[in-house]
Coordinates of C-alpha atoms in Angstrom, one line a residue:
X1 CA -0.1 0.1 -0.3
X2 CA 2.4 2.9 1.0
X3 CA 4.4 1.3 -2.6
X4 CA 1.4 2.3 -3.9
X5 CA 0.2 5.9 -2.5
X6 CA 4.6 6.8 -3.0
X7 CA 4.2 6.4 -6.8
X8 CA 0.6 8.6 -6.8
X9 CA 2.6 10.9 -5.0
X10 CA 5.5 10.7 -7.2
X11 CA 3.5 11.0 -10.6
X12 CA 1.3 13.9 -9.4
X13 CA 4.5 16.1 -7.8
X14 CA 6.1 15.3 -11.9
X15 CA 2.4 16.3 -13.5
X16 CA 3.0 19.5 -11.1
X17 CA 6.3 20.0 -12.3
X18 CA 5.4 20.1 -16.2
X19 CA 2.2 22.0 -15.2
X20 CA 4.2 24.4 -13.6
X21 CA 6.1 24.6 -17.2
X22 CA 3.8 24.9 -19.4
X23 CA 3.7 28.0 -21.6
X24 CA -0.2 28.7 -22.3
X25 CA -2.2 30.2 -25.5
X26 CA -5.6 31.4 -25.6
X27 CA -7.1 32.7 -28.8
X28 CA -10.1 34.1 -29.3
X29 CA -11.6 36.4 -32.7
X30 CA -13.4 39.2 -31.8
X31 CA -12.7 41.3 -34.5
X32 CA -12.5 38.0 -37.2
X33 CA -14.4 40.4 -40.0
X34 CA -11.1 42.4 -39.6
X35 CA -8.9 39.7 -40.3
X36 CA -7.5 40.2 -36.6
X37 CA -7.2 37.6 -33.5
X38 CA -6.2 38.7 -30.3
X39 CA -3.7 35.9 -28.2
X40 CA -3.1 35.9 -24.5
X41 CA 0.3 34.3 -23.7
X42 CA 0.8 32.9 -19.8
X43 CA 4.6 31.6 -19.1
X44 CA 5.2 30.6 -15.5
X45 CA 7.7 29.9 -14.0
X46 CA 9.9 32.3 -15.4
X47 CA 13.8 32.6 -14.9
X48 CA 15.5 35.8 -13.3
X49 CA 17.0 38.2 -16.0
X50 CA 15.5 39.9 -18.8
X51 CA 12.7 38.1 -20.6
X52 CA 12.7 37.8 -24.5
X53 CA 10.1 36.9 -26.0
X54 CA 9.7 36.7 -30.0
X55 CA 8.0 36.1 -33.1
X56 CA 9.6 33.7 -35.8
X57 CA 11.0 34.6 -39.0
X58 CA 10.9 30.6 -40.8
X59 CA 8.5 28.3 -40.4
X60 CA 9.0 24.5 -41.1
X61 CA 9.2 23.6 -45.2
X62 CA 9.5 27.3 -45.7
X63 CA 13.7 27.8 -46.2
X64 CA 13.5 31.8 -46.2
X65 CA 12.9 34.4 -43.9
X66 CA 9.3 35.9 -43.7
X67 CA 8.9 38.4 -41.2
X68 CA 6.0 37.5 -39.3
X69 CA 6.5 40.0 -36.7
X70 CA 5.4 42.9 -38.8
X71 CA 1.2 41.8 -38.6
X72 CA 1.6 41.4 -34.2
X73 CA 0.5 44.8 -32.5
X74 CA -0.4 45.8 -29.0
X75 CA 2.2 43.4 -27.5
X76 CA 1.9 44.1 -23.9
X77 CA 3.8 42.6 -20.9
X78 CA 1.8 42.4 -17.3
X79 CA 2.8 40.6 -14.2
X80 CA 0.8 37.8 -11.5
X81 CA -1.1 40.5 -10.6
X82 CA -1.9 42.3 -14.5
X83 CA 0.7 45.1 -13.7
X84 CA 2.1 46.4 -16.6
X85 CA 5.2 45.7 -17.0
X86 CA 8.6 47.7 -18.8
X87 CA 8.9 46.6 -22.7
X88 CA 11.5 47.4 -24.9
X89 CA 11.4 46.7 -28.2
X90 CA 14.9 46.1 -29.6
X91 CA 14.9 44.0 -32.6
X92 CA 11.6 44.5 -35.2
X93 CA 10.3 41.0 -34.1
X94 CA 11.6 40.3 -30.5
X95 CA 10.7 42.3 -27.4
X96 CA 12.3 42.7 -23.8
X97 CA 11.1 43.1 -20.7
X98 CA 13.9 43.7 -18.3
X99 CA 12.6 42.9 -14.5
X100 CA 9.5 40.9 -14.4
X101 CA 8.5 38.2 -11.6
X102 CA 7.8 34.4 -11.5
X103 CA 5.1 34.5 -14.3
X104 CA 4.8 37.0 -17.2
X105 CA 1.5 37.4 -19.3
X106 CA 1.6 39.0 -22.9
X107 CA -1.2 39.8 -25.1
X108 CA -0.7 41.2 -28.9
X109 CA -3.7 41.7 -31.7
X110 CA -2.7 39.5 -35.4
X111 CA -4.0 40.7 -38.5
X112 CA -4.2 37.7 -40.9
X113 CA -5.2 37.8 -44.4
X114 CA -3.2 35.3 -46.8
X115 CA -4.8 31.7 -47.1
X116 CA -1.7 30.1 -47.8
X117 CA 0.4 27.3 -46.1
X118 CA 2.7 29.9 -45.0
X119 CA 1.0 33.0 -43.3
X120 CA -2.6 32.9 -41.2
X121 CA -6.1 34.5 -42.2
X122 CA -9.0 34.9 -40.0
X123 CA -13.0 36.4 -41.0
X124 CA -16.2 35.4 -40.7
X125 CA -15.5 32.0 -42.1
X126 CA -12.5 30.4 -40.6
X127 CA -9.6 30.5 -38.4
X128 CA -6.8 29.6 -40.8
X129 CA -3.5 29.3 -38.7
X130 CA 0.1 28.6 -39.6
X131 CA 1.4 28.5 -36.4
X132 CA 5.1 30.6 -36.7
X133 CA 3.2 33.2 -38.3
X134 CA 0.2 33.1 -34.9
X135 CA 2.4 32.5 -32.1
X136 CA 4.9 34.5 -30.3
X137 CA 7.4 32.3 -28.1
X138 CA 9.9 33.6 -25.2
X139 CA 13.3 32.1 -25.8
X140 CA 15.5 29.9 -24.0
X141 CA 12.1 27.5 -23.3
X142 CA 12.1 25.5 -27.0
X143 CA 11.6 22.1 -24.3
X144 CA 8.4 23.6 -22.4
X145 CA 5.2 22.0 -23.7
X146 CA 2.5 24.7 -25.2
X147 CA -0.6 24.6 -24.2
X148 CA -3.2 26.9 -27.0
X149 CA -6.8 27.4 -25.8
X150 CA -9.4 28.4 -28.8
X151 CA -12.2 31.0 -27.3
X152 CA -14.9 30.7 -31.0
X153 CA -18.6 30.1 -29.3
X154 CA -20.3 33.0 -30.9
X155 CA -18.5 31.6 -34.6
X156 CA -21.7 29.5 -35.6
X157 CA -20.1 25.8 -36.8
X158 CA -16.6 26.8 -36.0
X159 CA -14.7 23.3 -35.4
X160 CA -10.8 22.4 -34.5
X161 CA -8.9 20.8 -37.0
X162 CA -5.3 20.2 -35.8
X163 CA -2.3 17.5 -35.4
X164 CA -2.1 19.1 -31.8
X165 CA -3.1 16.8 -29.3
X166 CA -7.0 17.3 -27.6
X167 CA -6.9 17.9 -24.3
X168 CA -10.5 18.3 -24.1
X169 CA -13.0 22.1 -24.1
X170 CA -11.1 23.2 -27.0
X171 CA -8.0 23.4 -25.7
X172 CA -5.0 21.6 -27.6
X173 CA -1.6 20.2 -26.0
X174 CA 2.3 19.9 -27.6
X175 CA 4.9 18.3 -25.9
X176 CA 7.8 20.9 -27.1
X177 CA 8.0 24.2 -29.6
X178 CA 9.6 22.5 -32.3
X179 CA 5.9 20.3 -32.6
X180 CA 3.6 23.2 -31.7
X181 CA 5.1 25.1 -34.7
X182 CA 4.7 22.6 -37.0
X183 CA 0.6 22.1 -36.4
X184 CA -1.1 24.0 -38.4
X185 CA -4.2 24.6 -37.5
X186 CA -7.8 25.5 -39.3
X187 CA -11.0 26.7 -36.9
X188 CA -14.1 26.9 -39.8
X189 CA -17.3 24.6 -41.0
X190 CA -15.5 22.0 -42.5
X191 CA -16.4 18.8 -44.1
X192 CA -14.6 15.6 -43.4
X193 CA -14.2 11.6 -44.5
X194 CA -11.7 9.8 -42.4
X195 CA -10.1 6.1 -43.0
X196 CA -8.3 3.7 -41.2
X197 CA -4.9 2.5 -42.1
X198 CA -2.7 -0.6 -40.2
X199 CA 0.8 -1.0 -40.8
X200 CA 3.0 -4.4 -40.4
X201 CA 3.1 -4.1 -36.3
X202 CA -0.4 -4.4 -36.7
X203 CA -1.4 -1.0 -35.5
X204 CA -4.3 1.1 -37.2
X205 CA -4.1 4.7 -37.8
X206 CA -6.3 7.1 -38.8
X207 CA -6.2 9.6 -41.5
X208 CA -7.6 12.7 -42.0
X209 CA -9.3 14.2 -44.6
X210 CA -10.7 17.8 -43.4
X211 CA -11.6 19.8 -46.1
X212 CA -13.2 23.2 -46.0
X213 CA -14.8 24.3 -48.8
X214 CA -18.1 24.7 -51.0
X215 CA -19.1 21.3 -51.1
X216 CA -21.6 18.3 -50.5
X217 CA -20.5 16.0 -47.9
X218 CA -21.0 13.2 -51.0
X219 CA -18.4 15.2 -53.1
X220 CA -16.2 14.6 -50.0
X221 CA -16.6 11.5 -49.1
X222 CA -15.7 10.0 -53.2
X223 CA -12.5 12.3 -52.5
X224 CA -11.5 10.7 -49.7
X225 CA -11.8 7.3 -52.0
X226 CA -9.4 8.8 -54.3
X227 CA -7.1 10.3 -52.1
X228 CA -7.4 6.8 -50.1
X229 CA -6.0 5.1 -53.6
X230 CA -2.9 7.6 -53.7
X231 CA -1.7 7.2 -50.4
X232 CA -1.7 3.1 -50.9
X233 CA 0.6 3.7 -53.4
X234 CA 2.7 6.0 -51.6
X235 CA 2.8 3.7 -48.8
X236 CA 4.0 0.9 -51.4
X237 CA 7.2 3.1 -51.8
X238 CA 7.6 3.2 -48.6
X239 CA 6.8 -0.6 -47.1
X240 CA 5.7 0.9 -43.7
X241 CA 3.8 4.1 -42.8
X242 CA 5.2 6.8 -40.1
X243 CA 3.9 6.5 -37.1
X244 CA 2.0 9.0 -36.7
X245 CA 2.2 10.9 -33.2
X246 CA -1.5 10.9 -31.9
X247 CA -2.6 7.8 -34.4
X248 CA -4.0 10.6 -36.8
X249 CA -2.7 12.2 -39.8
X250 CA -4.8 15.1 -41.5
X251 CA -5.7 16.8 -44.5
X252 CA -6.5 20.0 -44.1
X253 CA -7.7 21.5 -46.7
X254 CA -9.2 24.8 -47.8
X255 CA -10.6 25.7 -51.1
X256 CA -11.6 28.7 -52.1
X257 CA -10.6 31.2 -55.4
X258 CA -9.4 34.3 -53.6
X259 CA -6.9 32.0 -51.6
X260 CA -3.1 32.6 -52.3
X261 CA -2.6 29.1 -53.3
X262 CA -0.4 26.4 -51.4
X263 CA 1.0 23.0 -49.9
X264 CA 3.1 22.6 -46.7
X265 CA 4.4 19.2 -45.1
X266 CA 4.4 19.2 -41.1
X267 CA 4.8 15.8 -39.3
X268 CA 1.2 14.5 -39.1
X269 CA -0.8 17.2 -41.4
X270 CA 0.2 19.0 -43.8
X271 CA -1.7 22.4 -45.2
X272 CA -3.1 22.6 -48.4
X273 CA -4.8 26.0 -49.5
X274 CA -6.6 25.5 -53.3
X275 CA -7.9 28.2 -55.8
X276 CA -10.7 26.5 -56.9
X277 CA -14.5 27.6 -56.4
X278 CA -15.0 23.8 -54.7
X279 CA -14.1 20.2 -55.2
X280 CA -16.8 19.4 -57.5
X281 CA -14.8 19.4 -60.8
X282 CA -11.8 19.7 -59.8
X283 CA -10.5 16.8 -58.2
X284 CA -8.1 15.4 -60.1
X285 CA -5.9 18.8 -60.8
X286 CA -6.5 18.6 -56.9
X287 CA -4.7 15.3 -56.1
X288 CA -1.3 16.5 -57.2
X289 CA -1.1 18.8 -54.1
X290 CA -1.8 16.2 -51.9
X291 CA 0.5 13.4 -53.2
X292 CA 3.8 15.9 -53.3
X293 CA 2.7 17.0 -49.7
X294 CA 1.9 13.5 -48.9
X295 CA 4.7 12.0 -49.9
X296 CA 6.0 14.9 -47.6
X297 CA 5.1 12.7 -44.5
X298 CA 7.8 9.8 -45.2
X299 CA 10.6 12.3 -47.1
X300 CA 11.4 15.2 -44.9
X301 CA 9.2 15.4 -42.1
X302 CA 11.3 11.9 -40.8
X303 CA 13.8 11.4 -43.6
X304 CA 15.4 14.5 -42.9
X305 CA 18.6 16.9 -44.5
X306 CA 21.2 18.4 -42.1
X307 CA 20.6 22.4 -42.2
X308 CA 16.9 21.7 -41.0
X309 CA 17.3 19.8 -37.6
X310 CA 16.4 21.6 -35.4
X311 CA 14.3 23.4 -37.3
X312 CA 15.4 27.6 -36.1
X313 CA 12.8 29.7 -36.1
X314 CA 14.7 32.9 -35.8
X315 CA 16.6 32.9 -39.4
X316 CA 16.4 30.9 -42.9
X317 CA 17.8 27.4 -42.5
X318 CA 19.6 26.4 -44.9
X319 CA 20.6 23.2 -46.2
X320 CA 22.6 21.2 -49.1
X321 CA 20.1 18.6 -49.4
X322 CA 16.9 20.4 -50.8
X323 CA 17.6 18.7 -54.0
X324 CA 16.3 15.6 -52.4
X325 CA 14.2 17.1 -49.8
X326 CA 11.9 18.8 -52.5
X327 CA 12.9 17.7 -55.8
X328 CA 12.7 13.2 -54.8
X329 CA 9.4 14.5 -53.6
X330 CA 8.6 16.5 -56.8
X331 CA 9.1 13.3 -58.8
X332 CA 6.7 10.9 -57.1
X333 CA 4.3 13.3 -56.1
X334 CA 3.0 13.0 -60.2
X335 CA 5.0 9.0 -60.7
X336 CA 2.4 7.7 -58.1
X337 CA -0.8 10.0 -59.3
X338 CA 0.3 8.1 -62.5
X339 CA 0.7 4.3 -60.8
X340 CA -2.7 5.6 -58.7
X341 CA -4.9 5.5 -62.3
X342 CA -4.8 9.6 -62.4
X343 CA -2.5 10.1 -64.4
X344 CA -2.3 8.8 -68.2
X345 CA 1.5 7.5 -69.7
X346 CA 0.9 10.3 -71.9
X347 CA 0.4 13.0 -69.1
X348 CA 4.1 11.2 -67.1
X349 CA 5.1 12.1 -69.9
X350 CA 4.2 15.5 -70.3
X351 CA 6.3 16.4 -67.0
X352 CA 9.0 14.0 -67.7
X353 CA 9.8 16.3 -70.4
X354 CA 9.2 19.7 -68.5
X355 CA 11.9 18.5 -65.8
X356 CA 14.0 16.9 -68.5
X357 CA 14.0 20.5 -70.1
X358 CA 14.6 22.7 -66.9
X359 CA 18.0 20.8 -66.3
X360 CA 19.7 21.0 -69.4
X361 CA 18.3 24.3 -71.6
X362 CA 18.5 26.3 -68.3
X363 CA 21.7 28.1 -67.4
X364 CA 20.7 27.7 -63.4
X365 CA 21.2 23.9 -64.2
X366 CA 24.1 24.2 -66.7
X367 CA 26.3 26.2 -65.1
X368 CA 25.8 25.4 -60.7
X369 CA 24.8 21.8 -59.0
X370 CA 21.9 20.3 -57.3
X371 CA 24.0 21.2 -54.1
X372 CA 24.1 25.3 -55.3
X373 CA 19.8 25.3 -56.1
X374 CA 19.3 23.9 -52.5
X375 CA 21.7 26.6 -51.1
X376 CA 19.9 29.1 -52.6
X377 CA 15.9 28.1 -51.2
X378 CA 16.8 31.1 -48.8
X379 CA 16.4 33.2 -50.9
X380 CA 13.8 31.8 -53.6
X381 CA 11.5 29.7 -51.7
X382 CA 8.6 32.3 -51.2
X383 CA 11.6 34.6 -50.1
X384 CA 10.6 38.8 -50.9
X385 CA 12.5 40.9 -52.4
X386 CA 12.4 44.6 -53.9
X387 CA 15.1 44.7 -56.2
X388 CA 15.3 42.6 -60.0
X389 CA 17.7 39.4 -59.5
X390 CA 19.9 37.0 -61.9
X391 CA 17.7 33.9 -60.7
X392 CA 16.9 33.1 -64.0
X393 CA 20.6 33.1 -65.0
X394 CA 21.7 31.7 -61.7
X395 CA 19.1 29.5 -59.9
X396 CA 16.7 25.8 -61.6
X397 CA 14.5 25.2 -59.2
X398 CA 15.8 22.7 -56.4
X399 CA 12.2 20.6 -56.8
X400 CA 12.1 19.9 -61.3
X401 CA 16.3 20.4 -61.0
X402 CA 16.1 17.1 -58.7
X403 CA 13.1 16.1 -60.1
X404 CA 15.4 15.4 -62.9
X405 CA 18.1 13.5 -60.7
X406 CA 15.5 11.1 -59.1
X407 CA 13.7 10.5 -62.8
X408 CA 17.9 9.8 -64.0
X409 CA 18.4 7.8 -60.8
X410 CA 15.4 5.3 -60.9
X411 CA 15.8 4.4 -65.3
X412 CA 19.7 4.0 -63.8
X413 CA 18.5 1.3 -61.7
X414 CA 16.1 -0.5 -63.6
X415 CA 18.2 -0.6 -67.0
X416 CA 21.7 -1.0 -65.1
X417 CA 21.2 -2.5 -61.7
X418 CA 17.3 -4.2 -61.5
X419 CA 16.8 -2.3 -58.7
X420 CA 14.2 1.6 -58.4
X421 CA 14.4 4.3 -56.8
X422 CA 12.0 2.8 -54.3
X423 CA 14.6 0.8 -53.0
X424 CA 16.8 3.5 -52.7
X425 CA 13.9 5.2 -50.9
X426 CA 12.9 2.6 -48.7
X427 CA 17.0 2.0 -48.0
X428 CA 17.3 5.5 -46.7
X429 CA 13.5 5.5 -44.5
X430 CA 14.8 2.1 -42.3
X431 CA 18.6 4.1 -41.5
X432 CA 17.8 8.0 -41.8
X433 CA 14.2 8.1 -41.8
X434 CA 12.7 5.9 -39.4
X435 CA 15.6 6.4 -37.4
X436 CA 14.8 10.3 -37.7
X437 CA 19.1 10.9 -38.3
X438 CA 19.4 13.3 -40.2
X439 CA 21.4 12.7 -43.0
X440 CA 24.8 14.2 -45.1
X441 CA 25.6 14.1 -48.3
X442 CA 27.3 11.0 -48.1
X443 CA 25.3 9.2 -46.3
X444 CA 23.2 9.4 -49.2
X445 CA 26.2 8.1 -51.8
X446 CA 27.1 5.9 -49.0
X447 CA 23.6 4.4 -48.8
X448 CA 23.7 3.9 -52.4
X449 CA 26.6 2.2 -52.9
X450 CA 25.2 -0.7 -50.4
X451 CA 22.5 -0.6 -52.2
X452 CA 23.9 -1.7 -56.0
X453 CA 26.8 -3.4 -54.3
X454 CA 28.9 -0.7 -56.2
X455 CA 30.2 2.1 -55.2
X456 CA 32.1 3.4 -57.7
X457 CA 28.9 3.8 -59.3
X458 CA 27.7 5.4 -56.3
X459 CA 31.5 8.0 -56.2
X460 CA 30.7 8.7 -59.8
X461 CA 27.1 9.4 -59.6
X462 CA 27.8 11.8 -57.1
X463 CA 30.8 13.3 -58.3
X464 CA 28.9 14.3 -61.9
X465 CA 25.7 14.9 -60.8
X466 CA 24.9 15.7 -57.1
X467 CA 28.7 17.6 -56.7
X468 CA 29.0 18.7 -60.4
X469 CA 26.7 19.9 -63.6
X470 CA 26.9 16.4 -66.0
X471 CA 23.7 15.9 -66.9
X472 CA 22.7 12.5 -67.3
X473 CA 21.8 10.9 -71.8
X474 CA 18.2 11.1 -70.7
X475 CA 17.3 10.2 -74.2
X476 CA 19.3 6.6 -73.9
X477 CA 17.6 6.3 -70.8
X478 CA 14.3 7.0 -71.3
X479 CA 14.3 5.1 -74.8
X480 CA 14.5 1.8 -72.1
X481 CA 10.6 2.7 -71.5
X482 CA 9.3 3.1 -75.3
X483 CA 9.8 7.1 -74.3
X484 CA 11.7 8.9 -77.4
X485 CA 13.5 12.4 -76.7
X486 CA 13.5 14.8 -79.5
X487 CA 14.1 18.6 -80.7
X488 CA 10.1 19.8 -79.8
X489 CA 10.9 22.2 -82.8
X490 CA 13.5 20.7 -85.3
X491 CA 14.8 23.7 -87.6
X492 CA 13.2 26.5 -86.4
X493 CA 14.3 29.6 -85.6
X494 CA 14.5 31.0 -81.9
X495 CA 14.9 34.7 -80.6
X496 CA 15.7 34.1 -76.9
X497 CA 13.5 37.1 -76.2
X498 CA 11.3 35.5 -73.9
X499 CA 8.2 37.7 -72.7
X500 CA 8.1 40.3 -74.1
X501 CA 5.9 43.6 -72.7
X502 CA 3.5 45.4 -74.8
X503 CA 2.1 47.9 -73.3
X504 CA 1.1 51.3 -75.1
X505 CA 2.8 50.6 -78.2
X506 CA 5.9 50.1 -76.4
X507 CA 7.8 46.3 -76.6
X508 CA 9.3 46.0 -74.3
X509 CA 11.9 42.8 -73.2
X510 CA 11.9 41.4 -69.9
X511 CA 15.4 39.6 -68.4
X512 CA 17.1 37.5 -70.5
X513 CA 18.9 34.1 -70.5
X514 CA 22.7 33.4 -70.7
X515 CA 23.1 31.2 -74.3
X516 CA 20.1 32.7 -76.0
X517 CA 20.3 34.8 -79.0
X518 CA 19.0 38.0 -77.6
X519 CA 21.2 37.4 -75.0
X520 CA 24.4 36.7 -77.1
X521 CA 23.4 40.2 -79.5
X522 CA 23.3 42.4 -75.9
X523 CA 19.6 42.5 -74.9
X524 CA 18.4 42.6 -71.8
X525 CA 15.3 43.5 -69.3
X526 CA 14.1 47.4 -69.9
X527 CA 15.7 47.3 -73.7
X528 CA 12.7 49.0 -75.9
X529 CA 12.4 46.9 -79.5
X530 CA 11.2 49.6 -82.3
X531 CA 12.7 47.3 -86.2
X532 CA 13.5 43.7 -86.1
X533 CA 14.7 43.3 -89.3
X534 CA 13.2 46.2 -91.0
X535 CA 9.7 45.6 -88.8
X536 CA 8.8 48.0 -86.5
X537 CA 7.3 46.1 -83.5
X538 CA 3.7 46.8 -81.5
X539 CA 3.2 43.5 -81.0
X540 CA 3.5 39.1 -80.3
X541 CA 2.4 38.8 -84.1
X542 CA 4.7 40.4 -85.4
X543 CA 7.3 39.0 -83.2
X544 CA 5.9 35.7 -84.5
X545 CA 5.9 36.5 -87.9
X546 CA 9.2 37.4 -88.1
X547 CA 10.8 34.9 -86.4
X548 CA 8.9 32.0 -88.2
X549 CA 9.9 33.4 -91.7
X550 CA 14.0 32.3 -90.7
X551 CA 15.4 29.6 -90.2
X552 CA 18.5 29.3 -87.1
X553 CA 21.9 30.8 -88.5
X554 CA 19.8 33.7 -90.3
X555 CA 21.2 37.0 -89.4
X556 CA 19.0 40.5 -88.5
X557 CA 19.6 43.6 -87.6
X558 CA 17.4 45.3 -84.2
X559 CA 17.4 48.5 -83.7
X560 CA 16.2 48.9 -79.9
X561 CA 16.2 52.5 -77.1
X562 CA 17.7 52.0 -73.3
X563 CA 17.2 55.4 -71.1
X564 CA 16.6 56.9 -74.1
X565 CA 19.3 55.9 -76.3
X566 CA 18.7 54.6 -79.5
X567 CA 21.1 51.4 -80.3
X568 CA 21.9 49.0 -83.2
X569 CA 22.4 45.2 -82.8
X570 CA 22.5 41.8 -84.7
X571 CA 20.8 39.2 -84.0
X572 CA 22.0 35.3 -84.9
X573 CA 18.8 33.0 -84.9
X574 CA 19.1 29.5 -83.3
X575 CA 17.9 26.4 -83.6
X576 CA 14.8 26.0 -81.2
X577 CA 16.3 24.2 -78.1
X578 CA 12.8 23.4 -76.1
X579 CA 12.9 19.2 -76.6
X580 CA 9.8 16.5 -76.0
X581 CA 8.8 13.7 -74.7
X582 CA 6.4 11.3 -76.8
X583 CA 5.9 7.3 -76.5
X584 CA 7.8 5.5 -79.1
X585 CA 4.2 4.1 -80.8
X586 CA 3.5 8.1 -81.4
X587 CA 7.2 8.7 -83.6
X588 CA 5.8 5.2 -85.5
X589 CA 8.8 3.5 -83.9
X590 CA 7.7 0.1 -82.2
X591 CA 7.3 -0.5 -78.4
X592 CA 9.2 -3.9 -77.6
X593 CA 8.4 -5.8 -75.5
X594 CA 10.8 -5.3 -73.0
X595 CA 10.4 -1.4 -73.5
X596 CA 6.5 -2.1 -72.3
X597 CA 8.0 -4.7 -69.3
X598 CA 10.2 -1.4 -68.4
X599 CA 7.0 0.8 -68.4
X600 CA 4.6 -1.4 -66.4
X601 CA 7.5 -1.7 -64.3
X602 CA 8.0 1.9 -63.4
X603 CA 4.7 3.7 -64.1
X604 CA 1.9 0.8 -63.0
X605 CA 0.4 0.7 -59.7
X606 CA 2.7 -1.2 -57.4
X607 CA 0.2 -1.8 -54.7
X608 CA 0.6 -5.6 -53.6

């Protein structure tokens, strides 16, 4: 009996100590019609010395900085008795309380009117919250648990959807700051459909489709059937589901034409913001974001590159590995929709075509490596700049770049080793994903070496295609599956003008791309075309007509102005570099049985 009493006493003490550490929030929406939320934060057991509280400058799944502090105002601090405390602001998103007691309460107003995966939005229909955009936090207390209570009784039919642990009475729990900030929350009159999945260990988990959209329940139920089929193909790649904390995974979908649009992965959920009027009639098109973001529940949420673990909320997070974390996810997001039957062979070929064109025809991929593209994410991933950059000449998105590397590696594993990229992902999952050990580039190479039992191949692949800018022979690789890579417009003249802005009778050039005739002719952004080959240029039709009348190698004269000065240059047409991937059957060639088998094994369902 004494032992039982002692155990209960120890447990009660443990719970009491934990409760004394909990940082608690209350969120209410008294002025939601004007896009405001009111947030209170209570911090118990505050250590002696100045207390610093801040807003985030970055967000899980985003790699550039985002100044969330700009939407916070009326921030005040109080002691346990409600007495105002002196508050300093050493930086735009940092607040300091020099002296205080053991407990501090912070109150502030937050404005939010941007519905995507990064920011927050409040109105009469819902509260859409990405946590770093919403919640301030005290520095030095990252390991403390969080409790958040949402007050919305006056909002008819609202309910909460979040990966946070429910505590009852609209209160939710996170074990620490990292989990809390990674837990997007939607409060709305949404509709839902759920289904259970069973893992290899026999444990059952539940996947929830949460849809805030103008759709009937039947549409949500039918759409859940499609998503369920997609989910099964993802599981077939990895061989098992992740262990979702608290046994649940949530697709948090918000659909409305005025939304900003986005998809943002999180540990046990994803925020999917789409811009169609509703789901009905757009089902297949909307699946792309679902597929990409769900693959992230393995790749990047648990299989994480160094640089993202732990995530730093005070500045941008840089890593060498986004070509895998985002690029391989981009590759599989589309591939698995084909395997699930939601994309045709031609659809798949069109997607691969975009990847191959991006890496073979862009100066960013020709001159910079996938690792360098990954590092540039701190400037490119929805980062905001008001000055012009040279991005189109130095950067190829790590999404498409990495997906093109994945395409080549998948085809090489299949043709040379009778393995697949699925095998590689499962090997990485076993070594670094399931164990949640952040990987380095050398870890990726080592795993490829072990899988193929060919260290020379792995070393060569990484040297040339990861650390270097060499490109795989996509034409040869695709032909194994009966796809032909060829010039899309052979013999057609090409200027490389890109986008030309026609306004008030003026034809103004945008930034030109290195290696194109326009770039080589010394033309660039801001130049105003006057005549091309002697013809006055006032619309796109005039430019197109001139180009169509010439062939590669022809030289023409161009007159233009830059900052009011008239200039003349010579432009030499090149052949249009655009490529296309078509099935061999459509070229008049023969799809051999070996090609058909290769294609089927690659693009057909892997669900057993």
